[in-house]
CSV table of C-alpha atoms (C1' of nucleotides) in Angstrom, one decimal:
chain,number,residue,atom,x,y,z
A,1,UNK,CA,11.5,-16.8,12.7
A,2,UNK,CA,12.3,-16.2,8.8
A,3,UNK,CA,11.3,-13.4,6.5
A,4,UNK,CA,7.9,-14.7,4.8
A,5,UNK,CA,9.7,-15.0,1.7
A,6,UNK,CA,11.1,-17.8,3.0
A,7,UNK,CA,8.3,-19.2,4.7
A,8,UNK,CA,7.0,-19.7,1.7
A,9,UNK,CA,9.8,-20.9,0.0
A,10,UNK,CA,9.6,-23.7,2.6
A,11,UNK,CA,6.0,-24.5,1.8
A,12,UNK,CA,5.9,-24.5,-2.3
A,13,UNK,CA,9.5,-26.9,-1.5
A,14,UNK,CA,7.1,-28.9,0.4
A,15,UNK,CA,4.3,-28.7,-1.8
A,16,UNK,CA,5.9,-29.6,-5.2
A,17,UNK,CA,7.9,-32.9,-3.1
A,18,UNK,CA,4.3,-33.8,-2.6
A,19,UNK,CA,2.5,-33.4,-6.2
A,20,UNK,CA,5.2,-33.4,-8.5
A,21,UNK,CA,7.0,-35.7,-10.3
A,22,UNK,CA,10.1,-35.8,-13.5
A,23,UNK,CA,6.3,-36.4,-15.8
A,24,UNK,CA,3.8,-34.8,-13.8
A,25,UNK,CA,4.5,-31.1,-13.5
A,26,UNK,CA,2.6,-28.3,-11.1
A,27,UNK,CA,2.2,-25.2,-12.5
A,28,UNK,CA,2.8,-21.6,-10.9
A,29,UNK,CA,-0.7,-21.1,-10.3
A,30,UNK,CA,-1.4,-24.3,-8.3
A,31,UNK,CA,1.8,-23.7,-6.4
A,32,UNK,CA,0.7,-19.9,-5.6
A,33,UNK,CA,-2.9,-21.4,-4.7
A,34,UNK,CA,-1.7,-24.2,-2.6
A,35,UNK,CA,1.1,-22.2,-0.8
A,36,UNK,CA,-1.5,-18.8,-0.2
A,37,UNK,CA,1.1,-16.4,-1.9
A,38,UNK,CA,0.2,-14.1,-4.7
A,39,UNK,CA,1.0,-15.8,-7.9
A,40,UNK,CA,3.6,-12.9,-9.2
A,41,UNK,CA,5.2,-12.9,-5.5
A,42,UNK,CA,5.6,-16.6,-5.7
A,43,UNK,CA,7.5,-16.8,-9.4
A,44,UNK,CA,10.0,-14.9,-7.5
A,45,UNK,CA,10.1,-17.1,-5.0
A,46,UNK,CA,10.5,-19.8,-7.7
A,47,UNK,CA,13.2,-18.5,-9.4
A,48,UNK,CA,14.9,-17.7,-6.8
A,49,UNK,CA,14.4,-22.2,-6.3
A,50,UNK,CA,15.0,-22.9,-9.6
A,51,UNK,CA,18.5,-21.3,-10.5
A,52,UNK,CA,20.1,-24.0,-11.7
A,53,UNK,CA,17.7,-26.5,-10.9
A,54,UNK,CA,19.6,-27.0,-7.6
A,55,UNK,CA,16.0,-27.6,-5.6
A,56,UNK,CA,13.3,-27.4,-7.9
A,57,UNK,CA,13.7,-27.8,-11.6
A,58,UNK,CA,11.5,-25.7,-13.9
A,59,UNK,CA,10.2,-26.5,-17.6
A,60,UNK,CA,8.5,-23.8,-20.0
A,61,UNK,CA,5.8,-24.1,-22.4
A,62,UNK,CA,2.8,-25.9,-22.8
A,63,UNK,CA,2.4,-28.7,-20.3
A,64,UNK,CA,5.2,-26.9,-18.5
A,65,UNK,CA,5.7,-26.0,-14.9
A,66,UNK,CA,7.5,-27.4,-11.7
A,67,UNK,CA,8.8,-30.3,-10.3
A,68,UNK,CA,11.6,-32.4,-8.0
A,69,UNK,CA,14.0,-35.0,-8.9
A,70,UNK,CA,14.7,-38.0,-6.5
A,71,UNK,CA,17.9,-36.4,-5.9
A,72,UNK,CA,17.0,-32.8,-4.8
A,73,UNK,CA,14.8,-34.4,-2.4
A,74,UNK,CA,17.3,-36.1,-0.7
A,75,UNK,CA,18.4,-32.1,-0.1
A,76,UNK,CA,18.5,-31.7,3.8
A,77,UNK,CA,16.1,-28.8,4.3
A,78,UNK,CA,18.8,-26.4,4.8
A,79,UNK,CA,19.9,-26.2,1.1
A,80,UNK,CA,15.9,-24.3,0.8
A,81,UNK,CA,17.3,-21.9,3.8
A,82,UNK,CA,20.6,-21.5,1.4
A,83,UNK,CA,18.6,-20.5,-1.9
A,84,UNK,CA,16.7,-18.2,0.2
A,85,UNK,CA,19.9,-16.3,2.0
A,86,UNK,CA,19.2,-17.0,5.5
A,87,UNK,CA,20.9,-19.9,7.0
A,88,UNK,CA,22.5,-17.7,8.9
A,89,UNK,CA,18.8,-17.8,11.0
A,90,UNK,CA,19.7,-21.1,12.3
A,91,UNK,CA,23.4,-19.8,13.8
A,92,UNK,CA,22.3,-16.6,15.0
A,93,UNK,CA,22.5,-14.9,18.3
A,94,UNK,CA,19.1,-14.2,19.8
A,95,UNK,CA,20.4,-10.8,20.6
A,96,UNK,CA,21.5,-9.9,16.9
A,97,UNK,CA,25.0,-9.9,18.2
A,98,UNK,CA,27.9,-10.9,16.0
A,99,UNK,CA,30.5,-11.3,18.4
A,100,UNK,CA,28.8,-13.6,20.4
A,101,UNK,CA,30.5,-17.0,20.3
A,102,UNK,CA,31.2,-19.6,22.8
A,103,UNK,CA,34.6,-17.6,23.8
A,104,UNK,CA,32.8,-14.0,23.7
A,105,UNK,CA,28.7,-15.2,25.0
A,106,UNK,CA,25.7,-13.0,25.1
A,107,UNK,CA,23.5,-13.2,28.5
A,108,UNK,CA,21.4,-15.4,26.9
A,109,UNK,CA,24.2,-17.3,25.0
A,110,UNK,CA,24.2,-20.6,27.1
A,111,UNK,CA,20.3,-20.8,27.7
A,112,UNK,CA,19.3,-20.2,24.1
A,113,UNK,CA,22.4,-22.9,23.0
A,114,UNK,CA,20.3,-25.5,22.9
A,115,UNK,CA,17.2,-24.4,20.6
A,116,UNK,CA,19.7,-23.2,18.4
A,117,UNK,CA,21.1,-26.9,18.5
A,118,UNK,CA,17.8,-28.3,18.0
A,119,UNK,CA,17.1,-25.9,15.3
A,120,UNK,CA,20.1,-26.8,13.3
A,121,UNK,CA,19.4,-30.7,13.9
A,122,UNK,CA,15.9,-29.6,12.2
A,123,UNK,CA,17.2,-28.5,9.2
A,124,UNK,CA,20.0,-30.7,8.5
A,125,UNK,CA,19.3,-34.1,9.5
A,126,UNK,CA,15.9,-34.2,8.1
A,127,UNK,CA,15.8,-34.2,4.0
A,128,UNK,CA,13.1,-32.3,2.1
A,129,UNK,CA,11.6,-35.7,0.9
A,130,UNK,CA,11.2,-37.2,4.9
A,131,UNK,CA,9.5,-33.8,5.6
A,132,UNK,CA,6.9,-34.0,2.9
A,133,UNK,CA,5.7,-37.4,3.7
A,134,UNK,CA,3.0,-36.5,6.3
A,135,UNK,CA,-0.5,-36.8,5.4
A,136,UNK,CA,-2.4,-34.4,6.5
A,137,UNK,CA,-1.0,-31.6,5.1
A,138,UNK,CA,-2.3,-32.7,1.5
A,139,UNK,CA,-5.9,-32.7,3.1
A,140,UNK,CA,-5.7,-29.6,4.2
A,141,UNK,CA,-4.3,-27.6,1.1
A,142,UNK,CA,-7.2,-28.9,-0.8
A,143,UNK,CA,-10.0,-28.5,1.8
A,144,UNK,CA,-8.4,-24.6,1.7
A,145,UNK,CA,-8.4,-24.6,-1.8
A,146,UNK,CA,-11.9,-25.6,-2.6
A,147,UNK,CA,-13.7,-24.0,0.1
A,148,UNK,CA,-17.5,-24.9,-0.8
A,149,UNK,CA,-16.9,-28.6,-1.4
A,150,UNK,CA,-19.1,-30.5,0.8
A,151,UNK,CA,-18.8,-32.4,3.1
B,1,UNK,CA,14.4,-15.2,14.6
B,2,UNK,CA,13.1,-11.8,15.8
B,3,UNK,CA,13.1,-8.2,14.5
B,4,UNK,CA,15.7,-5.9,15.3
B,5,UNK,CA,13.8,-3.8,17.1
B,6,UNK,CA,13.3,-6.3,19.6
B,7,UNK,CA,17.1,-8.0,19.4
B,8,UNK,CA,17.7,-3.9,21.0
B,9,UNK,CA,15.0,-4.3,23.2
B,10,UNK,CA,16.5,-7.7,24.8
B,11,UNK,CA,19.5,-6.2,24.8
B,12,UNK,CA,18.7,-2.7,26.3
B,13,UNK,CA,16.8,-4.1,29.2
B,14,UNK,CA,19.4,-7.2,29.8
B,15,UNK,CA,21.6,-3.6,30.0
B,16,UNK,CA,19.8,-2.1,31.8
B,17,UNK,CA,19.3,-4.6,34.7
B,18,UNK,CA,23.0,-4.9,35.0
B,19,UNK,CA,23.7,-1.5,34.9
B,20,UNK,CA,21.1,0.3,37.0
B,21,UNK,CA,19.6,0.5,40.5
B,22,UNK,CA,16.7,3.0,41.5
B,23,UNK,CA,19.3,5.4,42.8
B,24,UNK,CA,21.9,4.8,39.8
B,25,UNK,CA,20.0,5.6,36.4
B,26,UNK,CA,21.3,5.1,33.0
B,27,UNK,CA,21.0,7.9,30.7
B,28,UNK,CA,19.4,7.0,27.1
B,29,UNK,CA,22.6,8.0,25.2
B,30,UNK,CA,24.4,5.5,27.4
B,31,UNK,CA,22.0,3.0,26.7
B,32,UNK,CA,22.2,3.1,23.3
B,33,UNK,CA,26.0,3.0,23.1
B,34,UNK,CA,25.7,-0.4,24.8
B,35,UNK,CA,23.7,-2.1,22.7
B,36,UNK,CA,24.7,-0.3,19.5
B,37,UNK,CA,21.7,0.9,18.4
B,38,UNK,CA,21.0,4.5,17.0
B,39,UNK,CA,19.9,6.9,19.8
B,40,UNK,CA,17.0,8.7,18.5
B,41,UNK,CA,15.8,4.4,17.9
B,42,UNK,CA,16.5,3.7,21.1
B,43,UNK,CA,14.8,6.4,22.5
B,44,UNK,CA,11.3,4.8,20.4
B,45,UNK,CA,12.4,1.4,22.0
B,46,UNK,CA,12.9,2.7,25.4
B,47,UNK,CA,9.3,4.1,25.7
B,48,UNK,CA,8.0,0.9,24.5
B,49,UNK,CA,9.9,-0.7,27.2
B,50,UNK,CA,9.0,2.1,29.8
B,51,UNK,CA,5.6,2.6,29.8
B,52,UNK,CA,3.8,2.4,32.8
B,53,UNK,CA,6.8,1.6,34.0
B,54,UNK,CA,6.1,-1.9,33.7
B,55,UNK,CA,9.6,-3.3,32.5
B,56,UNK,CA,11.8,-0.6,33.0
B,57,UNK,CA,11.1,2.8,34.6
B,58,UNK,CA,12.1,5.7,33.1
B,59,UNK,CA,12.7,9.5,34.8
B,60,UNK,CA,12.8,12.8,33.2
B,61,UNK,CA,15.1,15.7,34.0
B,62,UNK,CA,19.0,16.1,35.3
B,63,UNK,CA,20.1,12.9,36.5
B,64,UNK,CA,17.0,11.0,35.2
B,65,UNK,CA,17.5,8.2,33.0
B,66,UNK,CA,16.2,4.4,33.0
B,67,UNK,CA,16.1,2.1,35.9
B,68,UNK,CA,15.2,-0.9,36.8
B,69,UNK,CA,13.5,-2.2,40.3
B,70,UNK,CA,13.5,-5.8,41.6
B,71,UNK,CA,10.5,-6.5,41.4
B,72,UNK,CA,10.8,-5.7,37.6
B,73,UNK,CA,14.0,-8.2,37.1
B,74,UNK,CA,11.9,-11.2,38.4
B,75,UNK,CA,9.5,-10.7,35.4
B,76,UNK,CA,9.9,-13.5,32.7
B,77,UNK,CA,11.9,-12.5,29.7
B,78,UNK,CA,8.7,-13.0,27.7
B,79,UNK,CA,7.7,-9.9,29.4
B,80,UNK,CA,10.0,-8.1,26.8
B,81,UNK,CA,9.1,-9.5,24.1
B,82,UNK,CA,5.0,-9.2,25.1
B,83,UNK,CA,6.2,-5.3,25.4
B,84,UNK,CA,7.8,-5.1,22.0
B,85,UNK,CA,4.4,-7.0,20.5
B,86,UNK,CA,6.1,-9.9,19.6
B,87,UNK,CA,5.2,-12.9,21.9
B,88,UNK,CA,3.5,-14.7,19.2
B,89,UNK,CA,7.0,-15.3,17.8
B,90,UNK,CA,7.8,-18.4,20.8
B,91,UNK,CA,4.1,-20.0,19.6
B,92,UNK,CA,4.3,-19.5,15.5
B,93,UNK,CA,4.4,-22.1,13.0
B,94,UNK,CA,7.9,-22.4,11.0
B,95,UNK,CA,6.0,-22.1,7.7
B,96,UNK,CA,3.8,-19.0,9.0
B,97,UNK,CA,0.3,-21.1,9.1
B,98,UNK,CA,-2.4,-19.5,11.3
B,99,UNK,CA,-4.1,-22.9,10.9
B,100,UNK,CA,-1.3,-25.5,12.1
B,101,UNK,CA,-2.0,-27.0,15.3
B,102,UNK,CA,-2.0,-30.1,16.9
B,103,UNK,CA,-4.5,-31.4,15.1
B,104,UNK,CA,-4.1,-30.0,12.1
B,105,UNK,CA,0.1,-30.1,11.5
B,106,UNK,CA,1.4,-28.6,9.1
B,107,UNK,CA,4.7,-31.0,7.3
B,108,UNK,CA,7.2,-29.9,9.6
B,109,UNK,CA,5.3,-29.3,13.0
B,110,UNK,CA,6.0,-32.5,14.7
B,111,UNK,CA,9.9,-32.2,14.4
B,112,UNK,CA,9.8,-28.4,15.2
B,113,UNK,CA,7.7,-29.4,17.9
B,114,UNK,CA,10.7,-29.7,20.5
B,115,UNK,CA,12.6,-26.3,19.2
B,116,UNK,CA,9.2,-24.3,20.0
B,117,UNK,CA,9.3,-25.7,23.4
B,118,UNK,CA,12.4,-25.0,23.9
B,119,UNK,CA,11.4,-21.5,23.1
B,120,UNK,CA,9.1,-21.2,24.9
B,121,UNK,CA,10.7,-22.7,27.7
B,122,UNK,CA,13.5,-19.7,27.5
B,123,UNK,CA,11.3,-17.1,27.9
B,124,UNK,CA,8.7,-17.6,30.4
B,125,UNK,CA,11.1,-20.2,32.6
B,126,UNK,CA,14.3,-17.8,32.6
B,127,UNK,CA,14.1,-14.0,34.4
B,128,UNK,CA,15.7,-11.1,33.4
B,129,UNK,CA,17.2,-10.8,36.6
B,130,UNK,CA,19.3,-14.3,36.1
B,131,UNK,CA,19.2,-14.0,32.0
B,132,UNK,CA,21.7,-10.6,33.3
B,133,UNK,CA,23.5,-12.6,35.7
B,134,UNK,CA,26.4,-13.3,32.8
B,135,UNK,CA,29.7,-11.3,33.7
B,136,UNK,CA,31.3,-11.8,30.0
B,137,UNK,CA,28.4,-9.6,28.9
B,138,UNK,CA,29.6,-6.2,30.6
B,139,UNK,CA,33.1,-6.9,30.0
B,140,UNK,CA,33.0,-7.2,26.3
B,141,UNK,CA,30.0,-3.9,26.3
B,142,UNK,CA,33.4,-2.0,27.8
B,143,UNK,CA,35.7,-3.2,25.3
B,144,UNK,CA,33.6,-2.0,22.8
B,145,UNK,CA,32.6,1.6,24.5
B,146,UNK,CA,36.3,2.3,24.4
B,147,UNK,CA,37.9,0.9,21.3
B,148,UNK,CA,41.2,2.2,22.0
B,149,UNK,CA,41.3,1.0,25.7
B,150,UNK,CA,45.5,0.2,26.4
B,151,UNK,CA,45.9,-3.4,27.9
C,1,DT,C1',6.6,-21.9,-39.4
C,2,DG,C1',3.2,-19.8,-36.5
C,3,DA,C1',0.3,-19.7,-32.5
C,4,DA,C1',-0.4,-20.7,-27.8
C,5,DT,C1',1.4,-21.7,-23.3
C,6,DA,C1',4.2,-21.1,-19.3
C,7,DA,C1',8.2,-19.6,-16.7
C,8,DA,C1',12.1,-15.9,-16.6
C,9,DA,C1',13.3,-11.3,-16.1
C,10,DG,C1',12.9,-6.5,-15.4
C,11,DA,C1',10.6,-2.3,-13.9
C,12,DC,C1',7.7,-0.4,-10.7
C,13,DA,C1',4.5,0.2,-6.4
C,14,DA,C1',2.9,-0.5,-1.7
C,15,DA,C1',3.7,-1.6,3.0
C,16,DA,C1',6.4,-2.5,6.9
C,17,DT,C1',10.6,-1.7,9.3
C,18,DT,C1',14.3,1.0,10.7
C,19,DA,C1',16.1,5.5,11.5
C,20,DT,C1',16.3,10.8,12.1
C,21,DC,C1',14.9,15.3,13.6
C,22,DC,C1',12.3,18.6,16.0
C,23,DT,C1',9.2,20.1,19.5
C,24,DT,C1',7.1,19.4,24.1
C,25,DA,C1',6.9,18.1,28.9
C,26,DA,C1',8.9,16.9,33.3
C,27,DT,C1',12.5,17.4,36.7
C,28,DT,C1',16.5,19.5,38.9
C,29,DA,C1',19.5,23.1,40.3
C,30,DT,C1',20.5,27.9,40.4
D,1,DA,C1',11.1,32.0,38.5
D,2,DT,C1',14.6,30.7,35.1
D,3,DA,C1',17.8,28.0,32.9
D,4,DA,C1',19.6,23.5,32.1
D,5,DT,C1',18.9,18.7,31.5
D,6,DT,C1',16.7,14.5,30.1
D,7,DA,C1',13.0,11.6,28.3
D,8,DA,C1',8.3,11.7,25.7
D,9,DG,C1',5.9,12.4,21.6
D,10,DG,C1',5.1,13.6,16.8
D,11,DA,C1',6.4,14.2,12.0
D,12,DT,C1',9.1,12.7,8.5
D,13,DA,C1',12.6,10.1,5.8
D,14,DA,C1',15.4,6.0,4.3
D,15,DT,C1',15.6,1.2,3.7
D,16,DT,C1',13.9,-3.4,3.3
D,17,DT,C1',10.5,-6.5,2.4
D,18,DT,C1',6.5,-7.6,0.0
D,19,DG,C1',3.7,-7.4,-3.9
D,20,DT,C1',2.3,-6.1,-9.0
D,21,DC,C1',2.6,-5.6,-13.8
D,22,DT,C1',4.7,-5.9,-18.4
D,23,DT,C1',7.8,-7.8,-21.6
D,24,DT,C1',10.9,-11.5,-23.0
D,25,DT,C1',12.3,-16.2,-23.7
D,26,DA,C1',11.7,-21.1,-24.1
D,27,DT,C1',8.8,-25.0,-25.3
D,28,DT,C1',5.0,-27.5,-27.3
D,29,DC,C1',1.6,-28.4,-30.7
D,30,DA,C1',-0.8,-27.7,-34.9
DNA sequence: TGAATAAAAGACAAAATTATCCTTAATTAT
DNA sequence: ATAATTAAGGATAATTTTGTCTTTTATTCA
């Protein structure tokens, strides 16, 4: 579905809504352990987030790191797509096909119209704050994180 | 949503099925006109697509080419995409975890939950035989063969 | 001010995808 | 049989994506 640039775009987004807050910040590390990226791979990744604080803001120096306002996560989940270059994902033709429109469809145009409707729903009506309110995802980062802890 | 190697391969077979019969063939270069992908590409794509003659059937010499049989066009479209090696692509977590599952959801799976389905439902529930079906498709491939067409 | 910390930025490297070219094998027609 | 045609197969190259390493800049604290 999207380049794994962006996949993990999605999940340190998701991540840093969780753990983060204006005081308590979460470092590149943690971010790069939690989301399973390579720590150099994901400050690209970050930076790419961080240009002008738009999604994630970003603070340097001691006690430094990342975090979210209230306001960027009211962000539909789409504005993560945009920093990463590829909301065009969501409007695509399944065949690659620019042309294809409603006036001008590919085969598969009218079968395929309706995940690309529920795909666009996904991303726009739900905010990055709604999205990273489940709780089992926070389990599992940290059982993957500490492997050996018992039990 | 998938690689462009397969976006040909949909396209090439969808083609294909409109434009062949066992006794008409269409000739590679022809083929890749259509779908406007390089020829010496296609040609990679077409063997993918050809061997064993399981999706399309391909034969050598003057007046060979690619064909399709019936039997063929009431394969599932899945079918290409389980030729081109990536099926996985209908079943895949939207943040690329191997581990999210029902019982283990990653943030987003419950609301992507329905898109997947829908997915998956377009691929295993649609032929290629009916997915070809569309007449818009061949008149636009002829608009584009011949640019400079008058009318 | 100076040292330590943490992200930003830039240059570079590896891997995967996309694309090209050349030779071989199969088929048809002469 | 020989020549012509068309796809198969192999080797190689270009591009994009993914990943790494080093230096610079901003910030904090002593």
């Amino acid at each position: 579905m999207f380049l794994k640039t962006t996949e993990y775009a999605l999940r340190a987004v998701l991540y840093i809504a969780r753990e983060s807050h204006e005081d308590r910040r979460v470092s590149l590390a943690a971010v790069a352990r939690a989301i399973g990226s390579p720590a150099s791979f994901t400050a690209k990744i970050m930076q790419q987030l961080s240009r002008d604080n738009r999604i994630v803001c970003s603070v340097r120096g001691p006690g430094g790191g990342f975090y979210m306002t209230p306001a960027s996560r009211q962000l539909p989940m789409q504005a993560i797509l945009e920093a990463m270059g590829e909301e065009h994902l969501m409007t695509k033709c399944v065949l690659g096909l620019r042309q294809c429109s409603e006036k001008q469809p590919c085969p598969m145009h009218e079968a395929y119209q309706p995940v690309k409707a529920g795909l666009m729903r996904l991303f726009t009506h739900h905010t990055i704050g709604e999205m990273a309110g489940e709780p089992e995802w926070r389990k599992r980062l940290q059982q993957k994180r500490r492997p050996g802890l018992k039990r």
